[in-house]
Short mmCIF file of C-alpha atoms and ligand atoms in Angstrom, two decimals:
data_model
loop_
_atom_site.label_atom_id
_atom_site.label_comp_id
_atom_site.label_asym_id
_atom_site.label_seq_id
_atom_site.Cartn_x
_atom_site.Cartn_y
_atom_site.Cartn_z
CA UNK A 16 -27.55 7.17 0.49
CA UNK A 17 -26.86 6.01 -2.94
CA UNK A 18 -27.49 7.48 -6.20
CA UNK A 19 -27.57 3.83 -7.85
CA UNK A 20 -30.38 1.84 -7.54
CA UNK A 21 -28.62 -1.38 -7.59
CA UNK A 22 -25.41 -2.77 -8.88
CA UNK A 23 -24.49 -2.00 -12.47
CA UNK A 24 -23.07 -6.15 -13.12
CA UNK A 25 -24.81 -8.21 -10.42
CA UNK A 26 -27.91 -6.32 -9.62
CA UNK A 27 -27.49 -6.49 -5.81
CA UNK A 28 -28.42 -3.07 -3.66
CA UNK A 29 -25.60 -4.10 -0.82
CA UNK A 30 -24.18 -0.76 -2.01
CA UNK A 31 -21.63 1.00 0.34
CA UNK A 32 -20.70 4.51 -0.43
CA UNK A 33 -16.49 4.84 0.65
CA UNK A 34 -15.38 7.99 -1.03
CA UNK A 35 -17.77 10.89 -1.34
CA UNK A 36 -15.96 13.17 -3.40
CA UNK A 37 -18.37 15.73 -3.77
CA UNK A 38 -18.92 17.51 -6.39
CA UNK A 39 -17.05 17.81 -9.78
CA UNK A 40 -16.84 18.83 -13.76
CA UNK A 41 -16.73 16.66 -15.91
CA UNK A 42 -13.41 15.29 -15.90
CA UNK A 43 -12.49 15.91 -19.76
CA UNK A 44 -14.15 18.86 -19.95
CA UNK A 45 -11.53 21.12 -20.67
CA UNK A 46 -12.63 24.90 -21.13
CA UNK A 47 -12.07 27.18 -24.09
CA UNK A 48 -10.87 30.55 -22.89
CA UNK A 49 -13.73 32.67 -24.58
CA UNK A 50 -15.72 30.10 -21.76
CA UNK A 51 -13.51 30.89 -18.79
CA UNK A 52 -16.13 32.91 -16.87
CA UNK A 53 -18.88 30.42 -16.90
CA UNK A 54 -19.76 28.71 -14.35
CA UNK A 55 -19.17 25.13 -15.29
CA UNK A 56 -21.70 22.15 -14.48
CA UNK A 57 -20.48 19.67 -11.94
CA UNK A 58 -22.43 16.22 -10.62
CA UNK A 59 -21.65 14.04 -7.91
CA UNK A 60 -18.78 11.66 -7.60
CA UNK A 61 -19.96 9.63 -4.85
CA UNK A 62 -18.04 6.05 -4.69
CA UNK A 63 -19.65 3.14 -4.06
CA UNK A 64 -19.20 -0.20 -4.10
CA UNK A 65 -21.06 -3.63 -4.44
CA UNK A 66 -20.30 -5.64 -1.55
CA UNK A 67 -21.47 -8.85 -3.63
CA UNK A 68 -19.66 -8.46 -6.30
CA UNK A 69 -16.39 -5.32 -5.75
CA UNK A 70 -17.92 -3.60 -8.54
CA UNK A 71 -16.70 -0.15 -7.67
CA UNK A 72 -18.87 2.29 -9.49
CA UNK A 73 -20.62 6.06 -9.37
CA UNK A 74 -23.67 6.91 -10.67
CA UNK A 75 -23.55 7.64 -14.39
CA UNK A 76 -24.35 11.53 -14.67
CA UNK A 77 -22.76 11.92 -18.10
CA UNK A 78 -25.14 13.69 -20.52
CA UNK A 79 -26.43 11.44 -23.34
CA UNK A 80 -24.17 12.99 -25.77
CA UNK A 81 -20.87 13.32 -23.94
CA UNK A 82 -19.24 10.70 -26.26
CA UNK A 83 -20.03 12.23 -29.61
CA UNK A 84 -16.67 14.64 -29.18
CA UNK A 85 -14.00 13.68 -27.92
CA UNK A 86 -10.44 14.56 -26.69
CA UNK A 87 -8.61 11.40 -25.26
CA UNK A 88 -6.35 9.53 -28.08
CA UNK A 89 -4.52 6.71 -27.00
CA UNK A 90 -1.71 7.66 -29.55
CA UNK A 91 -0.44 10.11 -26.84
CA UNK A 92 1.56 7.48 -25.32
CA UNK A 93 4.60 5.32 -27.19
CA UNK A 94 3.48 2.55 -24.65
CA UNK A 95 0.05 2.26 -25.90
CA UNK A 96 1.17 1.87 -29.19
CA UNK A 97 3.84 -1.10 -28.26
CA UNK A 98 0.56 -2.66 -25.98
CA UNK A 99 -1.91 -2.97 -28.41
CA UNK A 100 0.62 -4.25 -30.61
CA UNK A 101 1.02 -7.47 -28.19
CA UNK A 102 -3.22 -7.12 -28.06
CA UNK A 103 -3.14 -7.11 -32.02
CA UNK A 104 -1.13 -10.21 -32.32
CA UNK A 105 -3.15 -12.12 -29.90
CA UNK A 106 -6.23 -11.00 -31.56
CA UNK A 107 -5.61 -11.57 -34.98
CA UNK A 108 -4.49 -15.08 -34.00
CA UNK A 109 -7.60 -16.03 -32.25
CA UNK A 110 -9.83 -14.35 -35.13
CA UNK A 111 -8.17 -17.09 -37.61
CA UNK A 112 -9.42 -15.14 -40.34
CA UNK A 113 -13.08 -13.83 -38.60
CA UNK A 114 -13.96 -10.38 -38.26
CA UNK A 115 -12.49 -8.45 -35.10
CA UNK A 116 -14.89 -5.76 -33.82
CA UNK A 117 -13.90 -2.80 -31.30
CA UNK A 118 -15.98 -1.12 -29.79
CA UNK A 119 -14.81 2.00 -28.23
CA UNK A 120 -12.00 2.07 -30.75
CA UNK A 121 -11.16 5.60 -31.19
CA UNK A 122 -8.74 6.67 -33.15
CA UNK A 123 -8.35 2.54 -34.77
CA UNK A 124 -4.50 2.42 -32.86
CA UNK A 125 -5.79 -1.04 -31.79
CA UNK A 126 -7.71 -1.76 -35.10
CA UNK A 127 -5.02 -0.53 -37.28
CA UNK A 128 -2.59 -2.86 -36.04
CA UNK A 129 -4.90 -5.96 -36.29
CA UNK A 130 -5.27 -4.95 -39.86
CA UNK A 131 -1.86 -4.48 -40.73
CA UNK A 132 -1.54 -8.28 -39.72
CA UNK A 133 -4.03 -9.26 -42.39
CA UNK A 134 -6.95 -8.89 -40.21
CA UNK A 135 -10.88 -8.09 -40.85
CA UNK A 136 -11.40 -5.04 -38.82
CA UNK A 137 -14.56 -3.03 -37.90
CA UNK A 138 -14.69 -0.11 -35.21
CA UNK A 139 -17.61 1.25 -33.31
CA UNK A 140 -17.45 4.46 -31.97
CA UNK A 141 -19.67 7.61 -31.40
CA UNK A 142 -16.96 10.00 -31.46
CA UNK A 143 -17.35 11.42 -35.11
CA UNK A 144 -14.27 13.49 -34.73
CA UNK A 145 -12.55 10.23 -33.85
CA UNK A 146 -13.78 8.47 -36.51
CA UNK A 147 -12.13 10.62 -39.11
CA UNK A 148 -8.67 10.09 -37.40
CA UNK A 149 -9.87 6.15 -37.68
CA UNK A 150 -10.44 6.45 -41.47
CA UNK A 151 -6.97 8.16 -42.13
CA UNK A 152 -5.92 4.65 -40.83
CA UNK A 153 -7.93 2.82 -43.33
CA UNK A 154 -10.19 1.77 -40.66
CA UNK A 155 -13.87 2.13 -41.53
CA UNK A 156 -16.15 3.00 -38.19
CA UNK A 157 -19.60 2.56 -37.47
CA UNK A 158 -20.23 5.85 -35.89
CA UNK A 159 -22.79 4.96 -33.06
CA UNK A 160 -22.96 3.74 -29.13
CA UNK A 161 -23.07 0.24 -28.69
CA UNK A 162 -26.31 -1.81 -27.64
CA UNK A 163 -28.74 -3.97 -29.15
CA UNK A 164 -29.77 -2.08 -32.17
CA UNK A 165 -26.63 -0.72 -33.08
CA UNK A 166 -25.39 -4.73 -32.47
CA UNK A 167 -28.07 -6.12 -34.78
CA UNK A 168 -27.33 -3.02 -37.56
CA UNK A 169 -23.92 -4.13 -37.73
CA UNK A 170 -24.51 -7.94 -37.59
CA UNK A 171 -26.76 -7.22 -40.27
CA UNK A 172 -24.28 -5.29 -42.55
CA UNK A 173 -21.42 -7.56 -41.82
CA UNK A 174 -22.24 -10.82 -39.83
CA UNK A 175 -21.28 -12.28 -36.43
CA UNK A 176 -18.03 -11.12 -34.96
CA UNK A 177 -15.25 -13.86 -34.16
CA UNK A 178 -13.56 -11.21 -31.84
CA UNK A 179 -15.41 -8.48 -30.19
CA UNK A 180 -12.79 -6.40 -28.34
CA UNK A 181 -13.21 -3.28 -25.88
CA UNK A 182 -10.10 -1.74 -24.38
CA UNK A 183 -10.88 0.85 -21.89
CA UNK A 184 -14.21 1.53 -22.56
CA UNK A 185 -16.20 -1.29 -20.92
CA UNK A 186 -15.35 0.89 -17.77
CA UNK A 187 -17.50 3.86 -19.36
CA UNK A 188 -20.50 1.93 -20.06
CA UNK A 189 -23.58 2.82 -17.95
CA UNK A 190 -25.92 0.12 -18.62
CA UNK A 191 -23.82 -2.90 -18.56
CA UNK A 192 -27.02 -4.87 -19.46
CA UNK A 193 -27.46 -3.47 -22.07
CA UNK A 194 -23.88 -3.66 -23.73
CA UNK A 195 -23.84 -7.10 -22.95
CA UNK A 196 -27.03 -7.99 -24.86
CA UNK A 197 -25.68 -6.08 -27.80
CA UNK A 198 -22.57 -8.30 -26.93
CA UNK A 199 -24.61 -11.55 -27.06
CA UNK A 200 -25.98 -10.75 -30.31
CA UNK A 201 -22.75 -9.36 -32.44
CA UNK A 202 -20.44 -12.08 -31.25
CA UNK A 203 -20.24 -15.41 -33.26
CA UNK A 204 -21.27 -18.61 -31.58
CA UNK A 205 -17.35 -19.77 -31.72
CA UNK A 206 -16.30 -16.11 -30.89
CA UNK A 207 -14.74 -14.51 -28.16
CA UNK A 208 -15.35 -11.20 -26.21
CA UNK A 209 -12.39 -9.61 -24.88
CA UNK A 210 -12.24 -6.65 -22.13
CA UNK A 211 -8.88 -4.90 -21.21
CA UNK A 212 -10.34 -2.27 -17.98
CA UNK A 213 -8.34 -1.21 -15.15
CA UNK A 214 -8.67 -3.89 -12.21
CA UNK A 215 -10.24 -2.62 -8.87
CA UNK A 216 -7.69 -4.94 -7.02
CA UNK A 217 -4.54 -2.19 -8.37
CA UNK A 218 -6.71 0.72 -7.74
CA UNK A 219 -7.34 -0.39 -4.17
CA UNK A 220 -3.35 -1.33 -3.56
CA UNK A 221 -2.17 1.48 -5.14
CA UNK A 222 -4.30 4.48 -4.10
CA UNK A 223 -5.11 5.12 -7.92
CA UNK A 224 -8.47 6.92 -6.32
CA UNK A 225 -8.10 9.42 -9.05
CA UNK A 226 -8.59 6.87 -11.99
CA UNK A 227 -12.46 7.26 -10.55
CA UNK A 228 -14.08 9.65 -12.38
CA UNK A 229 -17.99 10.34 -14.12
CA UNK A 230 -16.52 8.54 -17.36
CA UNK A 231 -15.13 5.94 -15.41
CA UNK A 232 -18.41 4.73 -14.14
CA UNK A 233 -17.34 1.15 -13.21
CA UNK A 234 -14.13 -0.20 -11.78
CA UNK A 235 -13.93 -3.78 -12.30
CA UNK A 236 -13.21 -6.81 -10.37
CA UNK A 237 -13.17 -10.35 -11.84
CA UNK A 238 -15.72 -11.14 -9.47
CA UNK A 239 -17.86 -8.43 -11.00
CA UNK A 240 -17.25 -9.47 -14.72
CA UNK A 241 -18.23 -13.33 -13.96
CA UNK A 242 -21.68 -12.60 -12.16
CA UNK A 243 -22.77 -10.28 -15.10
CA UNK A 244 -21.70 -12.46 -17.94
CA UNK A 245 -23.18 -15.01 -16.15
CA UNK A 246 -26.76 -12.98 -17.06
CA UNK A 247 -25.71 -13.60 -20.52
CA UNK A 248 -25.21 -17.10 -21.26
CA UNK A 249 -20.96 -16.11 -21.08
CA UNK A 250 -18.23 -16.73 -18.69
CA UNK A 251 -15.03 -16.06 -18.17
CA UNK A 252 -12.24 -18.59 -19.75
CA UNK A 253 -9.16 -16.23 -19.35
CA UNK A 254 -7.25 -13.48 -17.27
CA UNK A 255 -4.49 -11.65 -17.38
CA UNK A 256 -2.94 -8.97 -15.15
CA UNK A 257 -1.70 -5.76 -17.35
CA UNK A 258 0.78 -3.34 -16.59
CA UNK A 259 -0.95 -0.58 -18.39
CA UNK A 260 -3.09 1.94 -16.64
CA UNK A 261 -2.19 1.64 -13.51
CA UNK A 262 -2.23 -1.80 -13.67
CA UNK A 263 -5.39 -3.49 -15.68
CA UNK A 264 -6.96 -6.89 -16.55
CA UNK A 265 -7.89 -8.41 -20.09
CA UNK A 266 -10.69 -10.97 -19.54
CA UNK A 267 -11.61 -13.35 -22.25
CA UNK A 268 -15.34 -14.76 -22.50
CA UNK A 269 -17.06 -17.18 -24.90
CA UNK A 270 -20.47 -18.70 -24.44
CA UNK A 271 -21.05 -20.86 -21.44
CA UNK A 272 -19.51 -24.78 -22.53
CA UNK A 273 -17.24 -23.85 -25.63
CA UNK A 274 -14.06 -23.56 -23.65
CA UNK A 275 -12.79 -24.34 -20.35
CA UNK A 276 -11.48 -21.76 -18.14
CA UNK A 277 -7.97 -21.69 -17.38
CA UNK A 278 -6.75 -22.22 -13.97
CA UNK A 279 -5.43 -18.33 -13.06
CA UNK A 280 -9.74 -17.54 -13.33
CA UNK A 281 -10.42 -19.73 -10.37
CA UNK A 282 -7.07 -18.22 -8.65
CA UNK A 283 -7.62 -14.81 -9.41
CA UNK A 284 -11.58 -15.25 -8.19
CA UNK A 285 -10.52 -17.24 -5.02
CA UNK A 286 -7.77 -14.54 -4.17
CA UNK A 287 -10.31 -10.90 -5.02
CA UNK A 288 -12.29 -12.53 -2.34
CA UNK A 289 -9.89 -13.70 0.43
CA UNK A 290 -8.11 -10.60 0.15
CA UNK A 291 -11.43 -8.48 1.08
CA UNK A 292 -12.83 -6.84 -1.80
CA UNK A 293 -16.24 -8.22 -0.79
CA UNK A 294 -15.68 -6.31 2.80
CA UNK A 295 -16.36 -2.97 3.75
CA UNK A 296 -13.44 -2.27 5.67
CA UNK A 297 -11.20 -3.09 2.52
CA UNK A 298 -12.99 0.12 1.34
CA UNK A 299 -13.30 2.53 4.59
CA UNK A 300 -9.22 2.19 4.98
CA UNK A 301 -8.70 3.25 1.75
CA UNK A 302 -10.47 6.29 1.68
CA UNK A 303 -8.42 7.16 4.70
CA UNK A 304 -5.19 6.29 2.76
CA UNK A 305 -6.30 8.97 0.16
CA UNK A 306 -7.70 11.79 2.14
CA UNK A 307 -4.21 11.22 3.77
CA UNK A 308 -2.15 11.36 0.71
CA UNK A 309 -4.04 14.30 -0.24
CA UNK A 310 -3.41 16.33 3.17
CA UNK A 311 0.69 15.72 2.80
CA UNK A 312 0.56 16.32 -0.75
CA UNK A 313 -0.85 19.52 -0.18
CA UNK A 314 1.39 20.54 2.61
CA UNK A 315 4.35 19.50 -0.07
CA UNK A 316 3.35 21.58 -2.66
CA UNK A 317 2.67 24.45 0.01
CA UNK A 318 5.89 24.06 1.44
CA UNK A 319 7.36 24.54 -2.24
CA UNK A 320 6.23 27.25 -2.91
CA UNK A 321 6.58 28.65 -0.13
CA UNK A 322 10.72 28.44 -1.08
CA UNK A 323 9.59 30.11 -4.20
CA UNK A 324 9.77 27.34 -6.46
CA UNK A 325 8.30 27.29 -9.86
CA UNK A 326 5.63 24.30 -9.74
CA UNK A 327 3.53 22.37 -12.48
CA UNK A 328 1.75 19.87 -13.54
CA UNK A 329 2.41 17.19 -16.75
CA UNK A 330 -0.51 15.06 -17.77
CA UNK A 331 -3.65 17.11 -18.67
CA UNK A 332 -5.65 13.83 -17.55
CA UNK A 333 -9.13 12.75 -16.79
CA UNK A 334 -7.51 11.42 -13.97
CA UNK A 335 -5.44 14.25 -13.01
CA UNK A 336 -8.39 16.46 -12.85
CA UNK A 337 -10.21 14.37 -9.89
CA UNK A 338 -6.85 14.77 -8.23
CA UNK A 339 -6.86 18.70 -8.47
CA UNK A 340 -10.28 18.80 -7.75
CA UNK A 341 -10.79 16.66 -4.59
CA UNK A 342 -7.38 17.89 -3.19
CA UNK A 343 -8.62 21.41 -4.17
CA UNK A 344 -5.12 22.25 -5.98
CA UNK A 345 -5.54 25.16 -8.33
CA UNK A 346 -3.46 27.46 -10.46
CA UNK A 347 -2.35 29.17 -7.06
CA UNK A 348 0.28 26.37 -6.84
CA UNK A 349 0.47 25.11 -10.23
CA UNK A 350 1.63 27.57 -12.94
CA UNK A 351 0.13 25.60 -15.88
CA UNK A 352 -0.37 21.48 -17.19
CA UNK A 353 1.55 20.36 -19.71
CA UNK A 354 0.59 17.91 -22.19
CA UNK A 355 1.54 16.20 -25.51
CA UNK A 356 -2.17 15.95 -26.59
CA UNK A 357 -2.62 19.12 -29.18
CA UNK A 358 -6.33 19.37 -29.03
CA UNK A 359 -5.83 20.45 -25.01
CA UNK A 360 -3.56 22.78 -25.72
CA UNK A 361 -4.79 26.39 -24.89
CA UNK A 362 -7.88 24.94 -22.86
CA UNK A 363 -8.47 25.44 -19.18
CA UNK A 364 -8.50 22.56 -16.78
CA UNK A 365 -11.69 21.96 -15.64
CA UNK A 366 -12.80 23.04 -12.34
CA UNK A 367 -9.37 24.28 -11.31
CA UNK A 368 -8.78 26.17 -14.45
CA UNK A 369 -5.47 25.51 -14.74
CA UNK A 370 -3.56 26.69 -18.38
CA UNK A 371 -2.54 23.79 -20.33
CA UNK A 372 0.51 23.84 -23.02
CA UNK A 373 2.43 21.68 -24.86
CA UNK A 374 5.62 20.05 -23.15
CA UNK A 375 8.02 22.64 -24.84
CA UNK A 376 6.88 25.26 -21.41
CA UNK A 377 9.07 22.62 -19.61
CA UNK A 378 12.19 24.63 -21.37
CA UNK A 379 10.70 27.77 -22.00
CA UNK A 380 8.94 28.14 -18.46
CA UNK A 381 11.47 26.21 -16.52
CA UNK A 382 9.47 24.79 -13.72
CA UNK A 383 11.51 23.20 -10.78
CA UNK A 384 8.76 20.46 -9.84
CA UNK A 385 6.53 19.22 -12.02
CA UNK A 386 3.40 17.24 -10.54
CA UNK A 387 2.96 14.02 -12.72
CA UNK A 388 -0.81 13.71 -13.16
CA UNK A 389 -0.08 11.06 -16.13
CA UNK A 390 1.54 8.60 -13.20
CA UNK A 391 0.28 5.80 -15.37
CA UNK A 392 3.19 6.57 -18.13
CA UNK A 393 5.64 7.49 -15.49
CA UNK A 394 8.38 5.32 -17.07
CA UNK A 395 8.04 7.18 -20.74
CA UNK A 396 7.52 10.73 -19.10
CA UNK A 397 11.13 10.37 -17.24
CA UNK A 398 12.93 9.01 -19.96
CA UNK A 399 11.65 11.80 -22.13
CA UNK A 400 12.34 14.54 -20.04
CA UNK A 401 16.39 13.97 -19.06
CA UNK A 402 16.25 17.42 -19.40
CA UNK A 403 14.51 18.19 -17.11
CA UNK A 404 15.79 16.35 -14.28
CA UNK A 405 19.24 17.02 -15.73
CA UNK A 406 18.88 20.71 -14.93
CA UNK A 407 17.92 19.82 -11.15
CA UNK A 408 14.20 19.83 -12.06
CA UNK A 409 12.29 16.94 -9.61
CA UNK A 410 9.10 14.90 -10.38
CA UNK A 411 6.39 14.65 -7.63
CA UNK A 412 4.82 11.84 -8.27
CA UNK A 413 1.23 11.42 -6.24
CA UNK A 414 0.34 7.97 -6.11
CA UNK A 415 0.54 5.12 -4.70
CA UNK A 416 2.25 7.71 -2.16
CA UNK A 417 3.59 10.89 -2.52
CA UNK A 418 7.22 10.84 -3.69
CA UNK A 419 9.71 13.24 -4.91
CA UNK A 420 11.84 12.12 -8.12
CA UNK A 421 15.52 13.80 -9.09
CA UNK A 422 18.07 12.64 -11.36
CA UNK A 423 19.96 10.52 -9.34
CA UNK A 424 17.78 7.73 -8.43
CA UNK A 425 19.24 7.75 -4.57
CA UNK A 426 17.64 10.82 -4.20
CA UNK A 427 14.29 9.38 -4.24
CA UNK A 428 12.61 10.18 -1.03
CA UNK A 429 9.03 8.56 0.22
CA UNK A 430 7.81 11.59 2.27
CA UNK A 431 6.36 9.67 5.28
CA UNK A 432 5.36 12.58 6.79
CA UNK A 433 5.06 16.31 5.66
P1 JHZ B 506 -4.01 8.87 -19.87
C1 JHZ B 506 -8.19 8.86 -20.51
O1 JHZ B 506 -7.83 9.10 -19.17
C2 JHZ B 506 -9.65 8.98 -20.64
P2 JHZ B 506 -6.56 9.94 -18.83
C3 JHZ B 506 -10.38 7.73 -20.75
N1 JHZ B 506 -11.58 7.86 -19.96
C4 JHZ B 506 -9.69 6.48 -20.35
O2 JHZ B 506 -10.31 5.49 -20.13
C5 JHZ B 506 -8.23 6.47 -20.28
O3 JHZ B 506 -7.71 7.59 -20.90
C6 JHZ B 506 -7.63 5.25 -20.90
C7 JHZ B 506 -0.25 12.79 -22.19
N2 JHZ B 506 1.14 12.37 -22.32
O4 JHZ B 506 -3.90 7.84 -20.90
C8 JHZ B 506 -1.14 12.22 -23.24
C9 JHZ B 506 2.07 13.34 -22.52
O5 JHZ B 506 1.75 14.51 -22.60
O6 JHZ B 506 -3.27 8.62 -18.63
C10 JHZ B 506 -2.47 12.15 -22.54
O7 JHZ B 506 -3.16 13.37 -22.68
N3 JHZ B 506 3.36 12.95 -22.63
C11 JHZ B 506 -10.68 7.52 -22.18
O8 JHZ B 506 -6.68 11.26 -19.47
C12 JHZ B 506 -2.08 11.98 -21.07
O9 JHZ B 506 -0.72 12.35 -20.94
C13 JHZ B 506 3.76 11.66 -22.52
O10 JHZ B 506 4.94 11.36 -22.60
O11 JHZ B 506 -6.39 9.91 -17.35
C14 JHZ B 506 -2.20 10.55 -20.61
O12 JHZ B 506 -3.54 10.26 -20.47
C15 JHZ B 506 2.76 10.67 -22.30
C16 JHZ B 506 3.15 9.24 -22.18
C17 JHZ B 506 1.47 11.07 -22.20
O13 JHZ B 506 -5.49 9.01 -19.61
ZN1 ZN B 507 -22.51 -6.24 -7.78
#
């Protein structure tokens, strides 16, 4: 049965649902401790996907004004900041002077750098407490969701975009129709629309089942992206692969006939479908990869503790909080999350209500495994915490398999089988 009437890009009701989840909280919803006894709301996070087009997606049961607060900065991570650097210089270079608009811009890490390089910048965002962090930057926000009104209030105020840019947020967007009208009528007949979003084709390859989530509502393929700007008079001229995320995609559009498409579009189009994401069994495998991985992962942690070890997590994520809660881990075998994000500290994770603290518990609690729910930022976490693994502490890593980390890189081990 599915929850969606019909595809959120192409419109199509060949729907298969591959990953029933069940149900879960929302996955940022991180709980106060004066809340701790409540019982907390949870909605379905049924995967499906569009066999015409690989749009993975779950129905969007996010109430209305989820956005308006929020606790995800992108600041967190020293690799975001060196990304959208790269994104900034490409951006301001394409703008040649026009105004760049994000939308989804949070706390302006993106913004601020296009405006340190001379640029015209204007964010849109309905996070107000976001917004503030945005201003510190010298970044002014329009403080609203994005759609046709709030698209014709800004063209209004400040004319057609030359770049409309939205990192990460394209993949939150229920009514995909709807963004892309506002879309249509912000960006300048000369102008570009750019979309950095994880692409489905990593998440299927590397198990990233996790990065699914109810603010996640859409996980993009290129396929996907083409049929619904095709509604809109756009197509795709550009894409390129990512490392960031888990591995992403930034796709460049302009109106239909002012550019031509490079060559990797066709390539990357012609490969999403030869390599199956159009067929159900592409999808049916991988949910048996991940109810797999979460079967040995569980007997690993288990068998840890069982030794006594000290186990937690590091990465208060959106992500990591699907993880915990389809593979039902809980504070029974993780003392406490750690995270660099302040506003999580002393908060609950939600669902499994485990503690979260800042990264100094690392020394002061001296956990021998820690359970990297941030696997995106991997690289930075390990680097960071020599510390750590120079005291004999290990990493478990989840995904793409499970996979034990120690100092010495030969000791590595792929755990085919716990
Ligand atoms: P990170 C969020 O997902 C939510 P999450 C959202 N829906 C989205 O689209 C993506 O981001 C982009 C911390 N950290 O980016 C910071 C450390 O503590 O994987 C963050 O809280 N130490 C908007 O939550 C978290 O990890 C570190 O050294 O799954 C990473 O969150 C580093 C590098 C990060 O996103
Ligand atoms: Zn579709």
């Amino acid at each position: 049965m599915s929850l969606l009437s019909g595809c959120r890009a192409c419109r199509s009701e060949n729907l298969l649902t591959f990953l029933p989840m069940g149900d879960h909280p929302l996955a940022q919803a991180f709980v106060p401790p004066e809340r701790r006894d409540e019982t907390q709301p949870k909605f379905p996070l049924d995967s499906e996907v569009c066999l015409d087009c690989g749009l993975i997606q779950v129905a969007d049961n996010v109430p209305a004004n989820y956005f308006h607060h929020y606790l995800y900065v992108p600041s967190g991570a020293d690799t975001m900041h060196r990304h959208f650097a790269g994104l900034a210089d490409h951006l301001v270079k394409i703008a040649a002077g026009g105004l760049i608009v994000d939308i989804g811009c949070n706390d302006a890490l993106l913004l601020s750098a296009c405006k340190a390089r001379g640029a015209r910048t204007l964010g849109i965002d309905p996070a107000a407490n976001l917004a503030e962090h945005a201003r510190a930057r010298g970044v002014s926000v329009h403080t609203d969701y994005f759609g046709p009104a709030t698209a014709d209030r800004v063209r209004e105020a400040h004319g057609r975009a030359a770049v409309i840019v939205t990192t990460n947020t394209f993949n939150h967007i229920g009514d995909l129709h709807d963004f892309m009208e506002g879309v249509q009528r912000l960006l300048g007949d000369d102008g570009t629309f750019v979309i950095e979003v994880p692409w489905a084709r990593d998440l299927l390859d590397k198990n990233e089942f996790d990065t699914i989530y109810h603010e996640h509502v859409s996980e993009f393929s290129l396929l996907s992206v083409e049929k619904l700007a095709d509604f809109f008079g756009l197509e795709v001229v550009d894409a390129i692969k990512l490392p960031v995320h888990g591995g992403s995609m930034r796709v460049s559009l302009r109106r239909r006939g002012t550019a031509r498409p490079t060559a990797v579009v066709g390539e990357m189009l012609r490969q999403e479908a030869a390599e199956g994401m159009l067929r159900a069994e592409t999808y049916t495998a991988f949910a048996d990869r991940i109810d797999d991985i979460g079967r040995r992962l569980k007997a690993m942690l288990g068998e840890m503790k069982t030794q006594g070890l000290t186990l937690a997590g590091y990465g208060a994520t959106a992500k990591g909080n699907t993880l915990l809660n389809y593979f039902q881990i809980g504070p029974d075998l993780l003392d406490f999350v750690v995270d660099r994000n302040p506003l999580k500290h002393g908060l609950f994770s939600p669902g499994m209500m485990i503690p979260v603290v800042g990264p100094e518990a690392i020394e002061g609690r001296r956990p021998d495994v820690l359970l990297v729910l941030a696997w995106n930022f991997f690289d930075e976490i390990r680097e960071q915490q020599s510390a750590f693994l120079e005291r004999g502490g290990r990493f478990l890593v989840p995904l793409p398999e499970p996979r034990l980390v120690a100092r010495e890189p030969e000791r590595d081990v792929t755990i085919e089988n716990a």
